[in-house]
């Protein structure tokens, strides 16, 4: 196994000075609506507004001084970009972030706000990877992949570890969104180590279904789709991630964008929490399958709260 | 004095089984932006999504059994309506709520969801008051005014009491929005009793400036204006409220709608909290007067999170 429970425990200690221990939120009204006992792990309240801060900090603070001195590089249009910039800033090293030309102004501003150096590229995976690879070669910078990286997976796994510490008795089900699979793989490893009877489920949008197809066929599907409002979940599931998910996750299920937006709206109106569409997929799965979760104690991970309010509101 | 600190302590005990003890939230970014040490009292996370649940529960649970059996009545287009309906439901008594014909569908749905009986009226203060008075006479129902009521003021004062319990050392300043003045009067009474050196400030929109004019002239101004996005603050300051505010509040200051909406947006994007425009007025005052608050420990009350998302988002 590439990432162990002990590595997640070590990650939790390593990143504790830099990240928030986020609360588990509850809502009487959402419990009534779903018939489930729901706990919302509030990673939209995490540093940088997303769980990605955990993996990035664990990766950056796991580097030797010699490695750290060379700086870090990644490609990301989203929350990993800001997370890596902040982690590098906290360690006092340089971060070079390759961002596609269609990345939002808000996301780029966040990276710059944390002192990251942005390099623009074409909005294709090929352009992102080649631009990052060139930067990496240039000064032997350390490449920190957004999800297909053991230290990143272990960092994201601390979400699961915290959940097991925060609830007095095991949950029946834990659900996380799945994109590249870092959060799902890390959480599954932590949850199954502590609560072997707990069901671990991934939730994926119909418009980006490669993790579901990979899980059910047993072969990693690498075709890339992005027909979903969940801009944080458009990645292809990682190799390391898939190996962990295959053995430790009970199921990955699909849900539609309409249900995802409805779930997002419920979180805004009932929990009064600003979450991004990608963060609503786990609750959407509960709403779409009410009988499956009724009467159960279900933890739903709210992954992030970064979205362009200008496009919605003002 | 109409409401004493002891009455607020008694209110806190009385309502404790029914309301949330809301957290004080912080944001590194908003502290950097303002140069102040800011604490946000999260009353948008209160039952019914607003601090009004406190006053309504204190009023309803202060009634004798004989009074309660007659039921309660009020007029409100906003958060007091839902709060009174819930409090009555919890006590098992009837609530009749007069709501103007222009009240939002969401607000009416909330009242119905808590079992309240809605009576429509014209959108004028005269029509509201006469409709409520008729209902009151009809079955000797007990009228619970939204703010000009000692039990309501004592209930809202528990916000201030909790703040003094939650912070280890006194704040330099506490700021609340002011509409009818229930929250400001109650909080001032609690804050000044515990932290006599703390500055107590009310924040009011320019478009509804009667509390500010009353405070600075010493005479209660009863002219009604509603040229503001803050639909929760369009009331005329109450008589009981004004008497408490005159002696216990240090200042009431005005702030513009543009700054209020900017503050609301910062709370959404930085704190990831959904608040309504009326709830952003206290932070807006800090943003509008940066030098006055720099270096100070400032508590800002976020009063509620009920707004019509349809009109903003979908």
Coordinates of C-alpha atoms in Angstrom, one line a residue:
Chain A
X1 CA 0.0 0.0 0.0
X2 CA 1.5 3.4 -1.0
X3 CA 0.0 5.4 1.9
X4 CA -0.5 3.9 5.4
X5 CA -2.6 5.0 8.3
X6 CA 0.7 5.7 10.2
X7 CA 1.7 8.2 7.4
X8 CA -1.6 10.0 7.8
X9 CA -1.1 10.2 11.6
X10 CA 2.4 11.6 10.9
X11 CA 0.9 14.1 8.4
X12 CA -1.6 15.3 11.0
X13 CA 1.2 16.1 13.4
X14 CA 3.3 17.8 10.7
X15 CA 0.6 20.1 9.4
X16 CA -1.1 20.8 12.7
X17 CA 0.6 24.2 13.2
X18 CA -0.4 25.4 9.8
X19 CA -4.0 24.2 9.2
X20 CA -7.4 24.5 10.9
X21 CA -9.1 21.7 12.7
X22 CA -12.4 22.3 10.9
X23 CA -15.7 21.7 12.7
X24 CA -18.4 19.1 12.0
X25 CA -21.6 21.1 11.3
X26 CA -25.2 19.9 11.8
X27 CA -28.6 21.1 10.7
X28 CA -31.9 20.0 12.2
X29 CA -33.7 21.0 9.0
X30 CA -31.4 19.0 6.7
X31 CA -31.7 16.0 9.0
X32 CA -35.5 16.2 8.8
X33 CA -35.3 16.6 5.0
X34 CA -33.1 13.5 4.4
X35 CA -34.1 11.4 7.4
X36 CA -30.4 10.8 8.0
X37 CA -28.2 12.0 10.9
X38 CA -25.8 14.3 8.8
X39 CA -22.5 15.7 9.8
X40 CA -20.8 18.2 7.5
X41 CA -17.0 18.3 7.7
X42 CA -16.4 22.0 7.0
X43 CA -13.3 22.0 4.8
X44 CA -14.5 25.2 3.1
X45 CA -13.4 26.8 6.4
X46 CA -9.9 25.4 5.9
X47 CA -6.9 27.7 5.2
X48 CA -7.2 28.8 1.5
X49 CA -10.8 27.8 1.6
X50 CA -10.3 24.1 0.7
X51 CA -9.0 20.8 2.1
X52 CA -6.1 21.1 -0.5
X53 CA -4.2 23.1 2.1
X54 CA -3.7 19.8 4.0
X55 CA -2.0 17.8 1.2
X56 CA 0.1 20.8 0.1
X57 CA 1.4 21.5 3.6
X58 CA 2.2 17.9 4.2
X59 CA 4.1 17.6 0.9
X60 CA 6.0 20.9 1.4
X61 CA 6.9 20.2 5.1
X62 CA 8.0 16.6 4.2
X63 CA 10.8 17.9 1.9
X64 CA 14.4 17.8 3.1
X65 CA 16.0 21.2 3.5
X66 CA 18.0 20.5 0.3
X67 CA 14.9 19.7 -1.7
X68 CA 13.0 22.7 -0.2
X69 CA 15.8 25.1 -1.2
X70 CA 15.2 24.2 -4.9
X71 CA 11.5 25.3 -4.7
X72 CA 8.3 23.6 -5.7
X73 CA 6.3 23.6 -8.9
X74 CA 2.8 22.4 -9.8
X75 CA 0.1 22.9 -12.4
X76 CA -3.4 23.6 -11.2
X77 CA -6.3 25.8 -12.2
X78 CA -7.8 25.6 -8.8
X79 CA -7.5 25.1 -5.0
X80 CA -4.2 23.1 -5.1
X81 CA -2.5 26.2 -6.7
X82 CA -3.3 28.5 -3.8
X83 CA -2.7 25.7 -1.2
X84 CA 0.8 25.1 -2.6
X85 CA 1.6 28.8 -2.7
X86 CA 0.6 29.2 0.9
X87 CA 2.5 26.1 2.1
X88 CA 5.7 27.3 0.3
X89 CA 5.3 30.8 1.8
X90 CA 5.0 29.2 5.3
X91 CA 8.2 27.3 4.7
X92 CA 9.9 30.3 3.2
X93 CA 10.5 28.7 -0.2
X94 CA 9.6 29.6 -3.8
X95 CA 6.5 28.2 -5.5
X96 CA 6.0 28.2 -9.3
X97 CA 2.4 27.6 -10.3
X98 CA 1.4 26.8 -13.9
X99 CA -2.2 28.0 -14.4
X100 CA -4.2 27.6 -17.6
X101 CA -5.2 30.8 -19.4
X102 CA -8.9 30.3 -18.5
X103 CA -8.2 30.1 -14.7
X104 CA -10.4 32.5 -12.8
X105 CA -9.1 35.9 -11.8
X106 CA -10.0 35.1 -8.2
X107 CA -7.9 32.0 -8.2
X108 CA -4.9 33.8 -9.7
X109 CA -5.3 36.6 -7.2
X110 CA -5.2 34.0 -4.3
X111 CA -2.0 32.5 -5.6
X112 CA -0.4 35.9 -5.9
X113 CA -1.7 36.8 -2.5
X114 CA 0.3 33.9 -1.0
X115 CA 3.4 34.9 -3.0
X116 CA 3.2 32.3 -5.7
X117 CA 4.8 32.8 -9.1
X118 CA 2.2 32.2 -11.9
X119 CA 3.1 30.9 -15.3
X120 CA 0.3 30.9 -17.9
X121 CA -0.2 28.0 -20.3
X122 CA -2.8 26.8 -22.8
X123 CA -5.9 25.3 -21.2
X124 CA -5.0 21.7 -22.0
X125 CA -3.5 19.0 -19.8
X126 CA -0.6 18.6 -22.3
X127 CA 0.3 22.3 -22.1
X128 CA 0.0 22.2 -18.3
X129 CA 2.2 19.2 -17.9
X130 CA 4.9 20.3 -20.4
X131 CA 5.1 23.8 -19.0
X132 CA 5.5 22.4 -15.5
X133 CA 8.0 19.9 -16.6
X134 CA 10.1 22.6 -18.3
X135 CA 10.1 24.7 -15.0
X136 CA 11.0 21.6 -13.0
X137 CA 14.0 20.8 -15.2
X138 CA 15.1 24.4 -15.2
X139 CA 16.1 24.6 -11.5
X140 CA 15.5 21.1 -10.3
X141 CA 12.4 22.3 -8.6
X142 CA 10.3 19.6 -6.8
X143 CA 7.1 18.8 -8.6
X144 CA 4.1 18.4 -6.3
X145 CA 1.3 16.8 -8.2
X146 CA -2.2 18.0 -7.1
X147 CA -3.3 14.4 -6.1
X148 CA -1.1 11.6 -7.5
X149 CA 1.5 12.0 -4.8
X150 CA 1.8 10.0 -1.5
X151 CA 2.4 13.0 0.7
X152 CA -0.6 14.8 -0.7
X153 CA -2.8 11.8 -0.3
X154 CA -1.6 11.4 3.3
X155 CA -2.3 15.1 4.0
X156 CA -5.9 14.8 2.6
X157 CA -6.3 11.7 4.7
X158 CA -6.1 13.9 7.8
X159 CA -9.7 14.9 7.0
X160 CA -10.8 11.3 7.7
X161 CA -8.6 11.1 10.8
X162 CA -10.2 14.2 12.3
X163 CA -13.6 12.9 11.5
X164 CA -12.9 9.7 13.6
X165 CA -11.6 11.9 16.4
X166 CA -14.5 14.3 16.4
X167 CA -17.3 11.8 16.5
X168 CA -17.7 9.8 19.7
X169 CA -19.0 6.7 17.9
X170 CA -18.4 5.5 14.3
X171 CA -20.4 6.8 11.5
X172 CA -22.3 4.4 9.2
X173 CA -21.2 6.1 6.1
X174 CA -18.6 8.7 5.0
X175 CA -19.0 10.3 1.6
X176 CA -16.4 12.5 -0.2
X177 CA -16.5 14.0 -3.7
X178 CA -14.0 12.4 -6.1
X179 CA -11.9 14.1 -8.8
X180 CA -8.3 13.0 -8.9
X181 CA -9.0 10.9 -5.9
X182 CA -6.6 12.3 -3.3
X183 CA -9.3 13.1 -0.7
X184 CA -11.2 9.8 -1.2
X185 CA -8.0 7.7 -1.1
X186 CA -6.6 9.4 2.0
X187 CA -9.9 9.4 3.8
X188 CA -10.7 5.8 3.0
X189 CA -7.3 4.8 4.4
X190 CA -7.9 6.7 7.7
X191 CA -11.6 5.8 8.0
X192 CA -11.1 2.0 7.4
X193 CA -8.2 1.9 9.8
X194 CA -10.3 3.3 12.6
X195 CA -13.8 2.3 11.7
X196 CA -13.6 -0.9 9.7
X197 CA -17.4 -1.3 9.5
X198 CA -18.0 2.2 8.1
X199 CA -19.0 2.4 4.5
X200 CA -16.7 4.6 2.4
X201 CA -18.3 6.1 -0.7
X202 CA -17.1 8.4 -3.4
X203 CA -19.5 10.8 -5.2
X204 CA -18.8 11.9 -8.8
X205 CA -20.7 14.1 -11.3
X206 CA -22.2 12.3 -14.3
X207 CA -20.2 14.7 -16.5
X208 CA -16.9 13.5 -15.3
X209 CA -17.4 9.8 -14.6
X210 CA -13.9 8.3 -15.0
X211 CA -13.5 7.4 -11.3
X212 CA -16.8 5.5 -11.3
X213 CA -16.0 3.7 -14.5
X214 CA -12.5 2.9 -13.3
X215 CA -13.9 1.6 -10.0
X216 CA -16.5 -0.6 -11.5
X217 CA -14.3 -2.0 -14.3
X218 CA -11.2 -2.4 -12.2
X219 CA -9.1 -0.7 -14.9
X220 CA -8.1 3.0 -14.6
X221 CA -10.0 5.0 -17.3
X222 CA -7.9 7.9 -18.4
X223 CA -10.3 9.6 -20.8
X224 CA -10.9 13.2 -19.7
X225 CA -14.3 14.9 -19.7
X226 CA -15.4 18.1 -18.2
X227 CA -19.1 18.4 -18.8
X228 CA -20.0 19.4 -15.2
X229 CA -20.4 22.5 -13.1
X230 CA -17.9 21.0 -10.7
X231 CA -14.7 22.6 -11.9
X232 CA -12.7 21.0 -9.0
X233 CA -13.6 17.5 -10.1
X234 CA -12.7 17.4 -13.8
X235 CA -9.4 15.6 -13.2
X236 CA -8.6 12.0 -14.2
X237 CA -8.2 9.7 -11.2
X238 CA -4.6 9.3 -10.3
X239 CA -2.7 6.0 -10.4
X240 CA -1.7 5.9 -6.7
X241 CA -5.2 7.1 -5.8
X242 CA -6.9 4.4 -7.8
X243 CA -4.8 1.6 -6.2
X244 CA -5.9 2.7 -2.7
X245 CA -9.5 3.3 -3.7
X246 CA -9.8 -0.1 -5.3
X247 CA -9.2 -1.9 -2.1
X248 CA -10.6 0.5 0.6
X249 CA -13.6 2.2 -0.9
X250 CA -17.0 0.5 -0.9
X251 CA -18.5 2.3 -3.9
X252 CA -18.3 5.3 -6.2
X253 CA -21.7 6.6 -7.4
X254 CA -22.7 9.2 -9.9
X255 CA -25.0 12.3 -9.4
X256 CA -26.2 14.9 -11.8
X257 CA -25.4 18.6 -11.9
X258 CA -29.0 19.7 -11.2
X259 CA -29.0 17.7 -7.9
X260 CA -25.5 19.1 -7.1
X261 CA -26.7 22.7 -7.5
X262 CA -29.8 21.9 -5.5
X263 CA -27.6 20.5 -2.7
X264 CA -25.3 23.6 -2.9
X265 CA -28.3 25.8 -2.5
X266 CA -29.5 23.9 0.5
X267 CA -26.1 24.3 2.2
X268 CA -26.2 28.0 1.5
X269 CA -29.7 28.5 2.7
X270 CA -29.9 26.1 5.6
X271 CA -26.3 25.8 6.9
X272 CA -25.6 29.4 5.8
X273 CA -22.3 28.2 4.5
X274 CA -20.7 29.3 1.2
X275 CA -19.5 26.2 -0.7
X276 CA -18.5 25.7 -4.3
X277 CA -20.4 23.3 -6.6
X278 CA -17.7 20.6 -6.3
X279 CA -18.2 20.6 -2.5
X280 CA -21.9 19.8 -2.8
X281 CA -21.6 16.4 -4.6
X282 CA -21.6 14.3 -1.4
X283 CA -24.8 15.8 -0.1
X284 CA -26.3 15.6 -3.6
X285 CA -25.7 11.8 -3.5
X286 CA -27.7 11.6 -0.2
X287 CA -30.5 13.7 -1.7
X288 CA -30.6 11.5 -4.9
X289 CA -30.8 8.2 -2.9
X290 CA -32.9 9.0 0.1
X291 CA -33.8 5.4 1.0
X292 CA -30.2 4.3 1.0
X293 CA -29.2 6.7 3.8
X294 CA -32.4 7.1 5.8
X295 CA -31.8 6.4 9.5
X296 CA -28.0 6.3 9.1
X297 CA -25.3 8.4 10.6
X298 CA -23.6 10.0 7.5
X299 CA -20.6 12.2 7.3
X300 CA -20.5 14.4 4.2
X301 CA -17.3 16.3 3.4
X302 CA -17.7 19.9 2.2
X303 CA -14.5 20.2 0.3
X304 CA -14.2 24.0 -0.5
X305 CA -15.8 27.4 -0.7
X306 CA -14.0 29.1 -3.5
X307 CA -16.2 30.4 -6.3
X308 CA -16.5 33.5 -8.3
X309 CA -19.2 35.5 -6.5
X310 CA -19.1 38.1 -9.2
X311 CA -20.5 35.6 -11.6
X312 CA -23.4 34.8 -9.2
X313 CA -24.2 37.9 -7.4
X314 CA -23.0 41.3 -8.2
Chain B
X1 CA -34.0 51.1 33.8
X2 CA -36.5 48.9 32.1
X3 CA -34.1 46.0 31.5
X4 CA -31.4 45.0 33.9
X5 CA -28.4 42.8 33.6
X6 CA -30.0 40.3 36.0
X7 CA -33.0 40.0 33.6
X8 CA -30.6 39.2 30.8
X9 CA -28.9 36.5 32.9
X10 CA -32.3 35.1 33.7
X11 CA -33.2 35.2 30.0
X12 CA -30.0 33.2 29.1
X13 CA -31.1 30.5 31.5
X14 CA -34.6 30.5 30.3
X15 CA -33.8 30.2 26.6
X16 CA -30.7 27.9 26.8
X17 CA -32.6 24.7 26.0
X18 CA -34.1 26.2 22.8
X19 CA -31.3 28.3 21.2
X20 CA -27.8 27.8 19.9
X21 CA -24.7 29.2 21.7
X22 CA -23.3 30.6 18.5
X23 CA -19.5 30.7 17.9
X24 CA -17.2 33.7 17.5
X25 CA -15.5 33.4 14.1
X26 CA -12.2 34.9 13.0
X27 CA -10.5 35.5 9.8
X28 CA -6.7 36.1 9.3
X29 CA -7.4 37.9 6.0
X30 CA -10.1 40.2 7.4
X31 CA -7.8 41.1 10.3
X32 CA -5.0 41.9 7.8
X33 CA -7.4 44.0 5.7
X34 CA -8.7 46.1 8.6
X35 CA -5.7 46.1 11.0
X36 CA -8.1 45.2 13.8
X37 CA -8.5 42.0 15.8
X38 CA -12.0 41.1 14.7
X39 CA -14.5 38.6 16.2
X40 CA -17.7 37.8 14.4
X41 CA -20.6 36.7 16.6
X42 CA -22.3 34.3 14.3
X43 CA -26.0 34.8 14.9
X44 CA -26.8 33.9 11.3
X45 CA -26.2 30.3 12.7
X46 CA -28.8 30.9 15.4
X47 CA -32.1 28.9 15.2
X48 CA -34.3 30.5 12.5
X49 CA -31.2 32.0 11.1
X50 CA -31.2 35.2 13.2
X51 CA -30.7 36.5 16.7
X52 CA -34.5 37.2 16.9
X53 CA -34.9 33.6 18.1
X54 CA -33.5 34.7 21.5
X55 CA -35.9 37.6 22.2
X56 CA -38.9 35.6 20.9
X57 CA -38.1 32.6 23.1
X58 CA -37.5 34.7 26.2
X59 CA -40.9 36.5 25.6
X60 CA -42.9 33.3 25.0
X61 CA -41.3 31.3 27.8
X62 CA -41.8 34.3 30.3
X63 CA -45.6 34.1 29.8
X64 CA -47.7 32.6 32.6
X65 CA -49.6 29.4 31.6
X66 CA -52.8 31.5 31.5
X67 CA -51.2 34.0 29.2
X68 CA -49.7 31.4 27.0
X69 CA -53.0 29.6 26.6
X70 CA -54.4 32.7 24.9
X71 CA -51.7 32.5 22.2
X72 CA -49.3 35.2 20.9
X73 CA -49.6 37.7 18.0
X74 CA -47.1 40.0 16.3
X75 CA -46.6 41.9 13.1
X76 CA -43.3 41.4 11.2
X77 CA -42.1 41.1 7.6
X78 CA -38.9 39.4 8.7
X79 CA -37.0 37.5 11.2
X80 CA -39.1 38.1 14.3
X81 CA -42.1 36.5 12.5
X82 CA -40.3 33.1 12.1
X83 CA -38.7 33.4 15.6
X84 CA -42.0 33.9 17.3
X85 CA -43.6 31.1 15.3
X86 CA -40.9 28.7 16.4
X87 CA -41.0 29.8 20.1
X88 CA -44.7 29.3 20.2
X89 CA -44.4 25.9 18.6
X90 CA -41.8 24.9 21.2
X91 CA -44.2 26.0 24.0
X92 CA -47.1 24.3 22.2
X93 CA -49.2 27.4 21.8
X94 CA -50.7 29.3 18.9
X95 CA -48.9 32.1 17.1
X96 CA -50.7 34.6 14.8
X97 CA -48.4 36.6 12.6
X98 CA -49.4 39.6 10.6
X99 CA -47.2 39.9 7.5
X100 CA -47.4 42.7 4.9
X101 CA -48.4 41.6 1.4
X102 CA -44.9 42.4 0.1
X103 CA -43.1 40.0 2.5
X104 CA -40.9 37.5 0.7
X105 CA -42.2 34.0 -0.1
X106 CA -39.2 32.5 1.8
X107 CA -40.1 34.4 5.0
X108 CA -43.7 33.3 4.8
X109 CA -42.7 29.7 4.2
X110 CA -40.5 29.8 7.2
X111 CA -43.4 31.0 9.4
X112 CA -45.6 28.3 8.1
X113 CA -42.9 25.7 8.5
X114 CA -42.9 26.5 12.2
X115 CA -46.7 26.2 12.4
X116 CA -47.4 30.0 12.5
X117 CA -50.8 31.3 11.3
X118 CA -50.2 34.1 8.7
X119 CA -52.5 37.1 8.3
X120 CA -51.8 39.3 5.3
X121 CA -52.1 43.1 5.5
X122 CA -51.2 46.2 3.5
X123 CA -47.5 47.0 3.5
X124 CA -47.9 50.0 5.8
X125 CA -47.1 50.3 9.5
X126 CA -50.7 51.5 10.1
X127 CA -52.2 48.4 8.5
X128 CA -49.8 46.1 10.3
X129 CA -50.6 47.6 13.7
X130 CA -54.4 47.7 13.2
X131 CA -54.5 44.2 11.9
X132 CA -52.5 42.9 14.8
X133 CA -54.5 44.9 17.3
X134 CA -57.8 43.4 15.9
X135 CA -56.3 39.9 16.3
X136 CA -55.2 40.7 19.8
X137 CA -58.6 41.9 20.9
X138 CA -60.4 39.0 19.3
X139 CA -59.1 36.3 21.6
X140 CA -57.1 38.3 24.1
X141 CA -53.9 37.1 22.5
X142 CA -50.6 38.4 23.9
X143 CA -48.9 40.9 21.6
X144 CA -45.2 40.4 21.4
X145 CA -43.6 43.5 19.8
X146 CA -40.6 42.8 17.6
X147 CA -38.3 45.0 19.7
X148 CA -40.2 47.5 22.0
X149 CA -40.7 44.8 24.7
X150 CA -38.6 44.2 27.8
X151 CA -38.6 40.4 27.5
X152 CA -37.5 40.7 23.9
X153 CA -34.7 43.2 24.7
X154 CA -33.5 41.0 27.6
X155 CA -33.4 38.0 25.2
X156 CA -31.4 39.9 22.6
X157 CA -29.1 41.0 25.4
X158 CA -28.0 37.4 25.8
X159 CA -25.9 37.9 22.6
X160 CA -23.8 40.4 24.6
X161 CA -23.7 38.2 27.6
X162 CA -22.4 35.3 25.6
X163 CA -19.7 37.5 24.0
X164 CA -18.4 38.4 27.5
X165 CA -18.3 34.7 28.4
X166 CA -16.6 33.6 25.2
X167 CA -13.7 36.1 25.2
X168 CA -11.1 35.6 27.9
X169 CA -10.4 39.4 28.1
X170 CA -12.7 42.3 27.4
X171 CA -13.0 43.7 23.9
X172 CA -12.2 47.3 23.1
X173 CA -15.4 47.8 21.0
X174 CA -18.6 45.9 20.4
X175 CA -20.7 46.9 17.3
X176 CA -24.2 45.8 16.4
X177 CA -26.5 46.9 13.7
X178 CA -29.5 49.0 14.9
X179 CA -33.0 48.9 13.5
X180 CA -35.7 49.0 16.3
X181 CA -32.9 48.8 18.8
X182 CA -33.6 45.6 20.6
X183 CA -30.2 44.0 20.0
X184 CA -28.3 47.2 20.6
X185 CA -30.2 48.0 23.9
X186 CA -29.9 44.5 25.2
X187 CA -26.2 44.0 24.2
X188 CA -25.3 47.4 25.7
X189 CA -26.8 46.5 29.0
X190 CA -25.0 43.2 29.1
X191 CA -21.7 44.5 27.8
X192 CA -21.5 47.6 30.1
X193 CA -22.3 45.5 33.1
X194 CA -19.4 43.1 32.5
X195 CA -17.0 45.3 30.6
X196 CA -17.5 49.0 31.7
X197 CA -14.6 50.2 29.7
X198 CA -15.7 48.6 26.4
X199 CA -17.1 51.0 23.8
X200 CA -20.6 50.1 22.6
X201 CA -21.5 51.3 19.1
X202 CA -24.6 51.0 16.9
X203 CA -24.3 50.9 13.1
X204 CA -27.1 52.2 11.0
X205 CA -27.6 52.6 7.2
X206 CA -27.8 56.1 5.9
X207 CA -31.1 55.3 4.3
X208 CA -32.8 54.6 7.7
X209 CA -31.1 57.1 10.1
X210 CA -33.7 57.6 12.8
X211 CA -31.7 55.9 15.6
X212 CA -28.6 58.1 14.8
X213 CA -30.7 61.3 14.7
X214 CA -32.5 60.3 17.9
X215 CA -29.2 59.5 19.7
X216 CA -27.5 62.7 18.7
X217 CA -30.5 65.0 19.4
X218 CA -31.6 63.2 22.6
X219 CA -35.2 63.1 21.2
X220 CA -36.7 60.0 19.7
X221 CA -37.2 60.6 15.9
X222 CA -40.2 58.7 14.7
X223 CA -40.1 59.5 11.0
X224 CA -39.9 56.3 9.0
X225 CA -37.6 55.8 6.0
X226 CA -36.7 52.7 4.1
X227 CA -34.2 53.8 1.5
X228 CA -31.7 51.0 2.2
X229 CA -30.9 47.4 1.1
X230 CA -31.1 46.4 4.8
X231 CA -34.7 45.3 5.0
X232 CA -34.2 44.2 8.6
X233 CA -33.3 47.7 9.8
X234 CA -36.1 49.8 8.4
X235 CA -37.9 50.1 11.8
X236 CA -38.2 53.2 13.9
X237 CA -36.3 52.9 17.2
X238 CA -38.5 51.8 20.1
X239 CA -39.3 53.9 23.1
X240 CA -37.9 51.3 25.7
X241 CA -34.9 50.7 23.4
X242 CA -34.1 54.4 23.1
X243 CA -34.2 54.9 26.9
X244 CA -31.6 52.1 27.3
X245 CA -29.5 53.2 24.4
X246 CA -29.3 56.9 25.5
X247 CA -27.5 55.9 28.7
X248 CA -25.5 52.8 27.8
X249 CA -24.4 53.2 24.1
X250 CA -21.3 55.3 23.3
X251 CA -22.2 56.2 19.7
X252 CA -24.4 55.4 16.7
X253 CA -22.8 55.9 13.3
X254 CA -24.1 55.8 9.8
X255 CA -22.7 53.8 6.9
X256 CA -23.8 53.6 3.2
X257 CA -25.4 50.8 1.3
X258 CA -22.4 50.4 -1.0
X259 CA -20.1 49.7 1.9
X260 CA -22.6 47.4 3.5
X261 CA -22.8 45.3 0.3
X262 CA -19.0 45.3 0.1
X263 CA -18.8 44.1 3.7
X264 CA -21.5 41.4 3.0
X265 CA -19.4 40.2 0.1
X266 CA -16.3 40.0 2.2
X267 CA -18.1 37.9 4.7
X268 CA -19.3 35.6 2.0
X269 CA -15.9 35.3 0.2
X270 CA -13.6 35.3 3.2
X271 CA -15.5 33.8 6.1
X272 CA -17.6 31.6 3.7
X273 CA -20.7 32.6 5.7
X274 CA -24.1 33.5 4.1
X275 CA -25.3 36.7 5.9
X276 CA -28.1 39.1 4.9
X277 CA -27.4 42.8 4.1
X278 CA -28.6 44.0 7.5
X279 CA -26.1 41.7 9.1
X280 CA -23.1 43.4 7.4
X281 CA -23.6 46.9 8.8
X282 CA -21.3 46.5 11.7
X283 CA -18.4 45.3 9.6
X284 CA -19.2 48.0 7.1
X285 CA -18.7 50.6 9.8
X286 CA -15.2 49.2 10.5
X287 CA -14.3 49.3 6.8
X288 CA -15.6 52.8 6.5
X289 CA -13.5 54.1 9.5
X290 CA -10.3 52.1 9.3
X291 CA -8.2 54.4 11.5
X292 CA -10.8 54.4 14.3
X293 CA -10.6 50.6 14.8
X294 CA -7.0 49.8 13.8
X295 CA -5.1 47.8 16.5
X296 CA -8.3 47.3 18.5
X297 CA -10.1 44.2 19.6
X298 CA -13.5 44.5 18.0
X299 CA -16.6 42.3 18.2
X300 CA -18.9 42.6 15.2
X301 CA -22.4 41.0 15.5
X302 CA -23.5 39.1 12.3
X303 CA -27.3 39.3 13.0
X304 CA -28.8 37.0 10.4
X305 CA -28.5 35.0 7.3
X306 CA -32.0 35.0 5.7
X307 CA -32.2 36.3 2.2
X308 CA -33.8 35.3 -1.0
X309 CA -31.1 33.4 -2.8
X310 CA -33.4 33.1 -5.9
X311 CA -33.1 36.8 -6.4
X312 CA -29.3 36.6 -6.2
X313 CA -28.3 33.4 -7.7
X314 CA -30.6 31.0 -9.6

